[in-house]
């Protein structure tokens, strides 16, 4: 399974990058989202995956024992997911605003600096 | 999107979802859940309500602009970290706990208030973003 | 000794407060500083003459071997006396020369800092602190050359000087670091003991090249010499102090100082002889194409520096003795000539040697000083210059090979140098006084006493060389590890070949003086050749570099986002591929992996489908929906692999993102097909190779053992320390609470950003386009 996950992580990265290199604004943002997903998955995978034992201490126990999923990458990813929402919404709005001002969806036409607009 | 069914349903769904989000928030220290997820669920509840009844109704319901939730939540989170410094001379963010657990919620400590702060900030952020965008769309 | 070195810097700070009095009443106060320092250093006279070495050590950055260790030996002693002694006279002279200047206090400040830096340079026994002071001299000289900062030419010259000597400084740093590593010490006096080790090191050539670069730039050797004539834009006291007597000798000092460490080596000797030889001849011949007094002096100074480098290159005992004496000789007569020039310039308002004449009527003391200096410069018997010149010829004559070539080189150079000396020290004072100068006033005492003192010293030492023989010259040679006991400075050697050469020089110089008149014709002739001079070549190189930088920026900073992404990814791919493909074992241990189940495979298949759908979807809505599916699929993966918190969060966020997109999307334009087939293929290959490398990387890491220490700590202490059982949540709100605090602040900032972007009104030009 880890093998397939590694492949799919690579696929997410590739897809995200490809989308980022297109000239359409919407595709750029979709690319960002996909790369973000890929990164989360990569961290998750590298923290080793464990089935059926979440990092939650049992009712009568005082500490995690035996096999448990690593809580550290999970905490990292949790914040990353929430932060990426902030980033994505900001990016989406930026695109919208840029579209309003420049009136083009073509990134290549946005290369002028502020003074030239 | 203003169908009768959805509107009727959302009137009941909103309180239920909000209760659920608080439940998720409070149990977060022991079981899956916590401030982040709770805050997101609460904001989804409001977004759903806005879809069904229109943004105006939702804003009326909220009374204040969700933007004010952000400083409120940040203040709560910060004060929960500051309490040990001011009251007990311990380092910033030291966890302090009541001696006896309270039924349903469990042990009460500064971490709980911190999580409540997170819950409020997340709600404020998400609602601010969504409302701003739908207003100007 | 530390206080003495830093006194100049402390004084310059003091000047910030007492500056306004220095400008008016206390004009002579600053001169007390170098005088005091001169007396302080002069008290070491008996000790140095007795062959002692005074050392002082202060720990500074010991862990790097960088310390403030100071060492006063013969070589340093000569320089300290020159720095403080000539410094005193220059300070004195300045008080009259820049009497009514608004920024006199500032000038003294720069000059004091320079003096401190120069003292530190010659006294440092640690090569790192030497470098530090070296740079400080460059910087303070920048301010001094550009002192007249309203003139563009002077600002430009200052920048040139800083640029050239600054590059040299960096080379010195490089050389010093390598030298320190090879010798395992940064202390110069200890390096001497490591000579064999350094000479056998493969890095020897590199060290020597770096040190040469530093010395040649500082001491204005060909082809880096041109900053020195440019630096003549500085007020004359600066030219006197920095550009003849002290700073430009720093390079020579460095070579001299390192001779016992790096010297006695074919590469060292040949290079120095070559560069010194070219410089001395090139600059000496250049003097005849100048009619500006300071220009003439600048080139004769370069030539003299060339002689010094040349002598150090010869490396024999006689040559080093000649160099030691010549440093003193040159400082005395050249400083005098500069001061004389300054006085002439100040009184008559011109430095054009072709119009100046007959000034002895007006300024007899100055004329005497100039005359004496010219004597010493020309090496006429009874002056110290004669001794210096004799020693140079002795040095070249006793070489094992190339005697004729090198000796005649020295003779020709000296002929031109003495011509330059006559031109500056004699010509302006003889002949008929032109009418335009008849109203010129006699300069005040502070403008003629310093040159007279310096020039007379040259004659006194010439008559009684024993005055300096034991106390100054011999310790210098001892400080470069040469036995100096049998040295004897003499005026009269008897009828030897050396005497014949000296006579040739004097006669040749006089002949040139009478035959050649500086004219505009000669000046314009040399201006024609300016195109091929090192200066214009370097200028051309600089402009080429600017063109290149412009091109480079236009290519890479072209404003196309996807180009930035492609370039970054391309480089990342190459770097990662190089590293990964080198070490990868290509063996995947499937047994360590968890088993596949049907659910997982279904989720993965959905994911792959969603990814491809996102990429190739024709409509935006479909693409957004597909990207939502990717998110939900990841959510399911989190469920499978024991991350319920993540699954919940991912689910909520994914929902919100899709809502967000839908809200905004229908206001955005439809997809356009903008790229052609080729571009898509190219980007596809690049993206796939990066993705592939990420996969390889992930598999590589999975093959490595895990460090479980951190997660173990949290697992064991979550309940005990933080009373929580959901470890992920405990980490977020308790163990790493401060991080989360910052994170929610970032979220809030993002929300405020969104709010601001949409709600704040469009301004100015944006509104017009609406």
Short mmCIF file of N, CA and C in Angstrom, two decimals, chain B residues 6 34 64 86 109-110 124:
data_model
loop_
_atom_site.label_atom_id
_atom_site.label_comp_id
_atom_site.label_asym_id
_atom_site.label_seq_id
_atom_site.Cartn_x
_atom_site.Cartn_y
_atom_site.Cartn_z
N UNK B 6 -35.18 22.62 1.92
CA UNK B 6 -33.89 22.98 2.48
C UNK B 6 -34.07 24.04 3.56
N UNK B 34 -12.11 18.73 18.41
CA UNK B 34 -11.28 19.84 18.86
C UNK B 34 -11.73 21.15 18.25
N UNK B 64 -23.74 40.11 15.14
CA UNK B 64 -22.52 40.88 14.91
C UNK B 64 -21.82 40.34 13.66
N UNK B 86 0.42 35.36 34.69
CA UNK B 86 -0.07 36.40 35.58
C UNK B 86 -0.42 35.84 36.95
N UNK B 109 -9.25 22.81 32.11
CA UNK B 109 -7.94 23.44 32.26
C UNK B 109 -7.79 24.57 31.26
N UNK B 110 -6.66 25.22 31.31
CA UNK B 110 -6.45 26.33 30.39
C UNK B 110 -6.50 25.87 28.95
N UNK B 124 -14.81 32.65 12.98
CA UNK B 124 -14.73 34.03 12.51
C UNK B 124 -14.08 34.12 11.14
#
